[in-house]
mmCIF file of C-alpha atoms and ligand atoms in Angstrom:
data_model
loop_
_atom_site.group_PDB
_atom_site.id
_atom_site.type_symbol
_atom_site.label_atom_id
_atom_site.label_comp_id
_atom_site.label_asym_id
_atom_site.label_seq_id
_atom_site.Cartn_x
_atom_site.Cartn_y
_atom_site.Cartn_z
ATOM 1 C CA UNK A 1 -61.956 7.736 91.398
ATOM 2 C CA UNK A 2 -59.211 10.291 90.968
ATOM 3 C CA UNK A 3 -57.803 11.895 93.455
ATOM 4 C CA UNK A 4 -56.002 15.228 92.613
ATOM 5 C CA UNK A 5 -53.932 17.235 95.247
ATOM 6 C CA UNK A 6 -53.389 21.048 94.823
ATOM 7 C CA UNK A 7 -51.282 23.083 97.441
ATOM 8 C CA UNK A 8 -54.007 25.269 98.576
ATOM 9 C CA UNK A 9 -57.880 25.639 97.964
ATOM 10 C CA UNK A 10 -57.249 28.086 95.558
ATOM 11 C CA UNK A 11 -55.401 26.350 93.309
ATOM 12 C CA UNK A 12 -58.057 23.380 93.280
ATOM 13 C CA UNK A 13 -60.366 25.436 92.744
ATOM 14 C CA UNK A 14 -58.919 27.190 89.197
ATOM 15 C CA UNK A 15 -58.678 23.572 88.229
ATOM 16 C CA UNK A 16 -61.682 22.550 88.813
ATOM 17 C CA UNK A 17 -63.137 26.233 87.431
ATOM 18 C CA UNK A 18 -60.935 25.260 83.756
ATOM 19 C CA UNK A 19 -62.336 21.681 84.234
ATOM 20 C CA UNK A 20 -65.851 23.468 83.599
ATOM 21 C CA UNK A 21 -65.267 26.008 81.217
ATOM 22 C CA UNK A 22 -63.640 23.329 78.884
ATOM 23 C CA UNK A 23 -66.541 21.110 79.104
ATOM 24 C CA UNK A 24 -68.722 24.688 78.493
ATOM 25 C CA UNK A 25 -66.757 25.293 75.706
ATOM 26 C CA UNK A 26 -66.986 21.866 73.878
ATOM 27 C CA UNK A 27 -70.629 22.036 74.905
ATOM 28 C CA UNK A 28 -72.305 24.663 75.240
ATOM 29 C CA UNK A 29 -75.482 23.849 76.612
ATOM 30 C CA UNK A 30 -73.834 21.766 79.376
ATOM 31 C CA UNK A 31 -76.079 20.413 82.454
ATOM 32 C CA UNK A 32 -74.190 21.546 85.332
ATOM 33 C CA UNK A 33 -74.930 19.712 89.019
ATOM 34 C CA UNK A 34 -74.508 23.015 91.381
ATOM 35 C CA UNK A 35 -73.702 22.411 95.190
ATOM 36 C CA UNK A 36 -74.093 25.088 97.762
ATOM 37 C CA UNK A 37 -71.772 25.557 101.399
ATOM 38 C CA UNK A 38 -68.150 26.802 101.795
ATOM 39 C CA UNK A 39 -66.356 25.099 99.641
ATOM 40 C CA UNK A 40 -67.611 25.572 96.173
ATOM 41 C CA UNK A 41 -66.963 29.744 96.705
ATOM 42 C CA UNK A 42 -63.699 30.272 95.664
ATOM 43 C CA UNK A 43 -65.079 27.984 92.629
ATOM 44 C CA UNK A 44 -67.799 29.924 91.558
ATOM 45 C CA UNK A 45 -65.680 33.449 91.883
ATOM 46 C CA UNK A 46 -63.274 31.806 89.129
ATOM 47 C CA UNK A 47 -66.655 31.237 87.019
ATOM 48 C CA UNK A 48 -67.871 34.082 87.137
ATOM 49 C CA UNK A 49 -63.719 35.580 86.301
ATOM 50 C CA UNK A 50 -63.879 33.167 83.428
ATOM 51 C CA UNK A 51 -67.122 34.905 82.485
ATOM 52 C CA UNK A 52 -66.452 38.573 83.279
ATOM 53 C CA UNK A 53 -62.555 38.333 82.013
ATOM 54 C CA UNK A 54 -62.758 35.377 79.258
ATOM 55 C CA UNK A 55 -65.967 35.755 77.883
ATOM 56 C CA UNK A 56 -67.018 32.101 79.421
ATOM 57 C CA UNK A 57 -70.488 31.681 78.050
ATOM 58 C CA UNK A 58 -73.247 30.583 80.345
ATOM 59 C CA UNK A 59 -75.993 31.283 77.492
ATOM 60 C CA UNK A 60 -76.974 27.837 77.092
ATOM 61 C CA UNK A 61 -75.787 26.676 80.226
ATOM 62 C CA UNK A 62 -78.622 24.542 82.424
ATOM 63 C CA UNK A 63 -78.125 24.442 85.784
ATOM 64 C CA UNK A 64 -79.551 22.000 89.284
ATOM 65 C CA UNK A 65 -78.976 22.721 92.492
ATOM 66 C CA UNK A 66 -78.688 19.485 94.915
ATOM 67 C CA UNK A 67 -80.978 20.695 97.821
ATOM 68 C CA UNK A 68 -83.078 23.412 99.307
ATOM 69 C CA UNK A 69 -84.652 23.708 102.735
ATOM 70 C CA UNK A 70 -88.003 22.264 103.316
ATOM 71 C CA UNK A 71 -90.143 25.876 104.554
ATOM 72 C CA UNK A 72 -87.937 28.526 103.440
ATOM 73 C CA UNK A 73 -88.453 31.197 100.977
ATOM 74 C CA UNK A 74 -86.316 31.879 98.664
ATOM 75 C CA UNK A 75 -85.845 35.577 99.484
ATOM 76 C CA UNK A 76 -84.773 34.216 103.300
ATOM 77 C CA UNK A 77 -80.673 34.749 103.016
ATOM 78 C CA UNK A 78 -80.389 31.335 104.303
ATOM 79 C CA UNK A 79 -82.101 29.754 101.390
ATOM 80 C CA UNK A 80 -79.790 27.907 99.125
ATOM 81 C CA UNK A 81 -82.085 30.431 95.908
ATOM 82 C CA UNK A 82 -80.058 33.278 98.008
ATOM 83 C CA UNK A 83 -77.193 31.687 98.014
ATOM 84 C CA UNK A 84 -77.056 30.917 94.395
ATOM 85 C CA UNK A 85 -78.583 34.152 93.505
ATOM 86 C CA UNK A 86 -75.514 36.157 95.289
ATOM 87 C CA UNK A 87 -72.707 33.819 95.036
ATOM 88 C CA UNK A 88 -73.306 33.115 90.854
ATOM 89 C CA UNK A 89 -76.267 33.605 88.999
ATOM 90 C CA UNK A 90 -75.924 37.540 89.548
ATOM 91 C CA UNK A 91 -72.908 37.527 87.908
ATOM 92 C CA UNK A 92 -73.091 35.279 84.733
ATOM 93 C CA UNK A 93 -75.535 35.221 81.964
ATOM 94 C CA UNK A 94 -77.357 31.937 82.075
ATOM 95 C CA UNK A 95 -81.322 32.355 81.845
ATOM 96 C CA UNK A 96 -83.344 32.441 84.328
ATOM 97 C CA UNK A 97 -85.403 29.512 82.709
ATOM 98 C CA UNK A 98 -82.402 27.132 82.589
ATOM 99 C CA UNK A 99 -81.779 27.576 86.426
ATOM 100 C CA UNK A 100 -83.569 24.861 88.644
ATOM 101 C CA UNK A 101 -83.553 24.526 92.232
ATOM 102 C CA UNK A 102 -85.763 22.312 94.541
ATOM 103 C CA UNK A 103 -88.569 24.379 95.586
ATOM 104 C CA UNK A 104 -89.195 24.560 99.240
ATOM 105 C CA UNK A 105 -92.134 25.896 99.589
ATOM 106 C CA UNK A 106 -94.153 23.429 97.144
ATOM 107 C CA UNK A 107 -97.473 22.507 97.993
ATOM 108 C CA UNK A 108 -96.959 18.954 96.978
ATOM 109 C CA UNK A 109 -92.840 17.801 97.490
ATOM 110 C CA UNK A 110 -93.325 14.073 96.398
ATOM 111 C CA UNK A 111 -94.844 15.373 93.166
ATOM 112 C CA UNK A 112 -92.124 18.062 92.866
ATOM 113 C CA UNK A 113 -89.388 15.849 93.697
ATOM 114 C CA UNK A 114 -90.594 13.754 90.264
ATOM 115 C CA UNK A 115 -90.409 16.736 88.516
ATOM 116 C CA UNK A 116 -86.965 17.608 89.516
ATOM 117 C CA UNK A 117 -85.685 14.388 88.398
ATOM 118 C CA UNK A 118 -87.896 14.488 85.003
ATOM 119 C CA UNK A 119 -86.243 18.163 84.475
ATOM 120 C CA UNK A 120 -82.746 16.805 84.504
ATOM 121 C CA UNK A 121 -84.057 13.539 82.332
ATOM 122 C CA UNK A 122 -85.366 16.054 79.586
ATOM 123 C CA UNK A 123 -82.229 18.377 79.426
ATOM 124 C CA UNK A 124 -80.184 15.387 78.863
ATOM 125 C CA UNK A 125 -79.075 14.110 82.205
ATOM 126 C CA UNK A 126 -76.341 16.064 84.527
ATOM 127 C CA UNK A 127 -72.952 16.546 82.676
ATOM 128 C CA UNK A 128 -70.746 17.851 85.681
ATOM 129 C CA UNK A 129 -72.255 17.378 89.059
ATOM 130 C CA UNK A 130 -70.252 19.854 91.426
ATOM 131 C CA UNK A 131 -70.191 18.323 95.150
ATOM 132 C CA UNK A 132 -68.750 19.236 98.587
ATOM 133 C CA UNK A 133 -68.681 17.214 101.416
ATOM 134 C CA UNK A 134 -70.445 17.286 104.996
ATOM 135 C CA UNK A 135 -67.976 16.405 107.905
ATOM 136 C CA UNK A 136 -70.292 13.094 108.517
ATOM 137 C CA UNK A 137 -69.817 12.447 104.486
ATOM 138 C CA UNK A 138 -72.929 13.585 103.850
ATOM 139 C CA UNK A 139 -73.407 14.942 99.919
ATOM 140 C CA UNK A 140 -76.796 17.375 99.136
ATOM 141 C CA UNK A 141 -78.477 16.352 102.396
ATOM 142 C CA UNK A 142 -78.469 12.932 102.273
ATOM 143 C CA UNK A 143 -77.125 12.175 105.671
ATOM 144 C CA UNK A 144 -75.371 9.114 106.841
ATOM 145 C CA UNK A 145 -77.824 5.815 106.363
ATOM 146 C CA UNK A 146 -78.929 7.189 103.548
ATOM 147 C CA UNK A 147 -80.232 4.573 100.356
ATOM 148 C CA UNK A 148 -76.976 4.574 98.040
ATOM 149 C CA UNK A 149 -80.084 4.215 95.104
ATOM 150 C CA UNK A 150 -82.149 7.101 96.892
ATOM 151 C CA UNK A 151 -83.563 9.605 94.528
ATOM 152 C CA UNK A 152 -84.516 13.414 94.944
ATOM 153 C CA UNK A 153 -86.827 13.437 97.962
ATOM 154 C CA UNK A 154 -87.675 15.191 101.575
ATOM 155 C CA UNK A 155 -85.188 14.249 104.440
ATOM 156 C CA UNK A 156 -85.346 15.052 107.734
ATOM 157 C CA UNK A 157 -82.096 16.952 108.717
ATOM 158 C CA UNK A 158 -79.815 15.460 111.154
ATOM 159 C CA UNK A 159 -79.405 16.806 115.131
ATOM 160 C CA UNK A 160 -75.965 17.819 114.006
ATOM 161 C CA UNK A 161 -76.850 19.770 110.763
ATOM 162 C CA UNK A 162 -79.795 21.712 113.226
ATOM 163 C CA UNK A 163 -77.532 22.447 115.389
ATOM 164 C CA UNK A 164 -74.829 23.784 112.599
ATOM 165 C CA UNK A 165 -78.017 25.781 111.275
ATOM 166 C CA UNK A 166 -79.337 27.477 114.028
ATOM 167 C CA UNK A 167 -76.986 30.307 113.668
ATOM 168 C CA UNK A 168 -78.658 31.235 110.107
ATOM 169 C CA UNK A 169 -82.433 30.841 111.257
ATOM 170 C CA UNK A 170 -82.648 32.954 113.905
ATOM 171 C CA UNK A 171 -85.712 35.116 112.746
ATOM 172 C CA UNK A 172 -87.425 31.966 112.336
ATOM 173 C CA UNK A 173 -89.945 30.563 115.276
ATOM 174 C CA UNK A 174 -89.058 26.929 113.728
ATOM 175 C CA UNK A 175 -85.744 26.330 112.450
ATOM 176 C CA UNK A 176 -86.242 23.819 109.181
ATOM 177 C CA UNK A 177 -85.950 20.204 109.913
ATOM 178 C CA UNK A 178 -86.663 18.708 106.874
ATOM 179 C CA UNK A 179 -84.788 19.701 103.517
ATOM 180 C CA UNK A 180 -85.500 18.891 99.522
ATOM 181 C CA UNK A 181 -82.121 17.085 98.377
ATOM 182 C CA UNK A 182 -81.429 15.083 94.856
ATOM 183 C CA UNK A 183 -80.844 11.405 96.054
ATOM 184 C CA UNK A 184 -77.319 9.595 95.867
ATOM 185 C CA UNK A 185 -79.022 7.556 93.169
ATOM 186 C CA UNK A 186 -79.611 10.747 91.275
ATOM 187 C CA UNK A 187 -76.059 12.199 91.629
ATOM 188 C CA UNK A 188 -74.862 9.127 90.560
ATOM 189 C CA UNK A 189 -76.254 9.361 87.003
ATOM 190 C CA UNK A 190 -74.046 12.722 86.227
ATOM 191 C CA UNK A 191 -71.415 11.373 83.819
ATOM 192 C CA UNK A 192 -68.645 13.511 85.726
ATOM 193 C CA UNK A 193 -68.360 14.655 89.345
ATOM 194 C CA UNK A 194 -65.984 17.059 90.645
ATOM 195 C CA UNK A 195 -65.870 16.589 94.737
ATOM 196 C CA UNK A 196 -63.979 19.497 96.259
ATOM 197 C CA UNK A 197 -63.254 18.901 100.512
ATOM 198 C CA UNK A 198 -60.737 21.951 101.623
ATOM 199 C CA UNK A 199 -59.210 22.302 105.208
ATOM 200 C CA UNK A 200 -57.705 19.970 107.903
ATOM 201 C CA UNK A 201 -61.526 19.298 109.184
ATOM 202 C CA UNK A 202 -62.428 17.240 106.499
ATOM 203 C CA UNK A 203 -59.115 15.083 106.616
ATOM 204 C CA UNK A 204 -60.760 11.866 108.490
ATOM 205 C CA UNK A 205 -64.034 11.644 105.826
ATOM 206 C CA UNK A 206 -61.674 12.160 103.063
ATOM 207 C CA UNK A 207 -60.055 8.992 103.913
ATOM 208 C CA UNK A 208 -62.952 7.306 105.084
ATOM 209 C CA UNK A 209 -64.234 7.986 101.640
ATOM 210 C CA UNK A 210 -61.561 7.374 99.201
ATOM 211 C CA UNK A 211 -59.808 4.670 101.061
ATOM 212 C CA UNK A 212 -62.578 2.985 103.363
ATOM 213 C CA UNK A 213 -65.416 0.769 102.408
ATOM 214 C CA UNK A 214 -67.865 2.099 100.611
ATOM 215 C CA UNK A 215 -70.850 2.059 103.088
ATOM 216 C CA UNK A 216 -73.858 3.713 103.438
ATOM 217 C CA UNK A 217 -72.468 5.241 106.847
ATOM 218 C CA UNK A 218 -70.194 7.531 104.676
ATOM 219 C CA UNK A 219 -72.844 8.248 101.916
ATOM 220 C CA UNK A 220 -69.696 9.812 99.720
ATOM 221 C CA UNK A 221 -67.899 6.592 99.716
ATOM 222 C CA UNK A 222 -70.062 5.728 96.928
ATOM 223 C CA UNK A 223 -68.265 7.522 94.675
ATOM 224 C CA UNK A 224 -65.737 4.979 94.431
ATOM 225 C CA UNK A 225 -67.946 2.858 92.045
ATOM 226 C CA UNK A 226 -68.340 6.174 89.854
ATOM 227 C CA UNK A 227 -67.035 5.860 86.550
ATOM 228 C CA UNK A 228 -65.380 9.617 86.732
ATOM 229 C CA UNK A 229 -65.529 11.408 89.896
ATOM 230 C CA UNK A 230 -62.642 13.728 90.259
ATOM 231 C CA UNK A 231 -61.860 14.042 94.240
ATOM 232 C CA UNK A 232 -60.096 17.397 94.374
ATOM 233 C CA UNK A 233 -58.136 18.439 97.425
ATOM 234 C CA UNK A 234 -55.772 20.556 99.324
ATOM 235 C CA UNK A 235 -52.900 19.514 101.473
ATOM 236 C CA UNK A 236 -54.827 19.638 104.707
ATOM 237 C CA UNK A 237 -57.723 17.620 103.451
ATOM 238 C CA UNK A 238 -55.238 14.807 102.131
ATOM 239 C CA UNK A 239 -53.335 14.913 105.285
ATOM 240 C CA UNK A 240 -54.632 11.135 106.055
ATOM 241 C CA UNK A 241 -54.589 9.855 102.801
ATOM 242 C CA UNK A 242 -52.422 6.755 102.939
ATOM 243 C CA UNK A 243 -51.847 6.192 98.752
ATOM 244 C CA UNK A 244 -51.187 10.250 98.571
ATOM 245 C CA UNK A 245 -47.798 9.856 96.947
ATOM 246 C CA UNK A 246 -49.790 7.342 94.595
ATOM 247 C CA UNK A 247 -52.167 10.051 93.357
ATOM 248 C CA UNK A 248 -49.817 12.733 93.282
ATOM 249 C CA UNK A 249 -47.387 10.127 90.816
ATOM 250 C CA UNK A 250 -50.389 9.602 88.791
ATOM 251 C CA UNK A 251 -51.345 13.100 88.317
ATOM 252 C CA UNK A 252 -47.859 14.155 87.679
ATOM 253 C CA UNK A 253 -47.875 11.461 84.462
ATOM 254 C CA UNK A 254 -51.213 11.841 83.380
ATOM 255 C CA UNK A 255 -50.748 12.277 79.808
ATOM 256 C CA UNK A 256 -51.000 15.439 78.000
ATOM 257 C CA UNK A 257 -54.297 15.332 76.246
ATOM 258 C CA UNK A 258 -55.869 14.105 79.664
ATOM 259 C CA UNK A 259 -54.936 17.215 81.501
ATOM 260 C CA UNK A 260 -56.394 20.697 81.902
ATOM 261 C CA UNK A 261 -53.558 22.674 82.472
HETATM 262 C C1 F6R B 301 -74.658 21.872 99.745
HETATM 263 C C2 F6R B 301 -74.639 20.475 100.128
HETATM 264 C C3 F6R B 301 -73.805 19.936 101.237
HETATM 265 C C4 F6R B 301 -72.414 20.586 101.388
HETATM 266 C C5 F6R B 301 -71.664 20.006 102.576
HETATM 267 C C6 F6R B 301 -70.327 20.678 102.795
HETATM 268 O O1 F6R B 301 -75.574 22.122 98.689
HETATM 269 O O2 F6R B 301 -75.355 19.757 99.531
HETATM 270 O O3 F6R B 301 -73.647 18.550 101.064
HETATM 271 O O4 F6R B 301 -71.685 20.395 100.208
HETATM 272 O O5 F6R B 301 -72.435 20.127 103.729
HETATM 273 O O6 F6R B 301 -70.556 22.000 103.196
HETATM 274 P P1 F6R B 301 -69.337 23.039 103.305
HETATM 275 O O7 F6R B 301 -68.863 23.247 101.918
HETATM 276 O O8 F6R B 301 -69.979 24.279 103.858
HETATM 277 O O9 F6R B 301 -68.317 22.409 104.182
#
């Protein structure tokens, strides 16, 4: 696990933007892992700069979102399809064809869930697997307790999520309580992660999951038996990091052909 602090959320997120594009450029039909939320936003604007300014080619790009709600079209602007469609896909050129993202509304989820997984077997596996992180260290939707081996499936939200949610489903009789989300197993396989946690909110599950036991109580915490997951931070979401002037030392000597800068 390596744990890189930039100054502001901005800056973390060019880095972990130029993280991308290099891999996009030494590969260009890279399997990217996409998360939805706050946090990757700033992210996906520098993509879609890279794109527009750079000529960042998305061509042969594949792309998987982690989760959808269980119930919800994709045309709702809650839907994580919305989201996607609005915040990237609109504004870079990969295919419609080489963009997956669980399907709510499937007749038969176990049976789609399968699928999911066999779609990212067939492409090659997940090369970069963006991730954020929920304020109970959730990652996609698999909520604390979760199997560290789960694998894409249907979970039943948690009362806290609902509650977060209710805001966005107010045209809806029946909120969604169940969501769609690749298991920790799955988001395991990705041969890189890039974790991004911004803002003094997400301070304590930062440290519970870099510097705590790895537990299935803080499903991120898992990370720390990932061969390369990148954990990058601001200042106020590495306020309680005890081994920050650790990380910062070993970013600061990283050598040359390691960096991305
Ligand atoms: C989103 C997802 C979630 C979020 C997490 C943090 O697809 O799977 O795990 O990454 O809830 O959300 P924000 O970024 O809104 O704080």
């Amino acid at each position: 696990m390596e744990v890189i602090i930039k100054a502001n959320p901005e800056l973390a997120s060019q880095l972990a933007a130029q993280i991308i594009a290099h891999t996009i450029e030494k590969k260009p039909n890279t399997v990217l892992g996409l998360a939805t939320g706050a946090t990757p936003l700033s992210l996906y604007q520098e993509l879609i700069n890279l794109h527009k300014n750079n000529g960042l080619d998305f061509s042969r790009v594949h792309t998987f979102n982690l989760d959808e709600y269980v119930g919800v079209a994709p045309n709702h602007p809650a839907s994580y399809h919305f989201f996607m469609e609005k915040n990237l896909f609109s504004n870079v050129n990969i295919p419609n064809t080489q963009r997956h993202i669980p399907d709510g509304m499937a007749c038969n989820i176990p049976q789609h869930c399968i699928d999911y997984e066999n779609r990212i077997r067939q492409v090659g596996g997940i090369d970069i697997q963006i991730l954020g992180i929920g304020s109970d260290g959730h990652i996609g939707f698999n909520e604390p307790s979760s199997s560290l081996a789960s694998r894409t499936r249907i979970k039943t939200l948690a009362g806290a999520t609902l509650e977060d949610n209710k805001k966005y489903f107010h045209d809806l009789q029946t909120p969604p309580r169940h969501a769609i989300t690749m298991g920790i197993g799955t988001i395991m396989e990705a041969k890189d992660i890039l974790l991004l946690a911004f803002g003094s909110k997400k301070a304590q599950i930062v440290s519970e999951m870099v510097e705590g036991p790895i537990s299935a109580m803080v499903p991120a915490s898992v990370l720390q038996m990932h061969p390369s997951a990148k954990i990058i931070l601001d200042e106020e979401s590495a306020a309680l990091l005890k081994r920050r002037d650790y990380y910062n030392d070993v970013y600061r000597h990283k050598p040359a052909w390691q960096k991305f800068e």
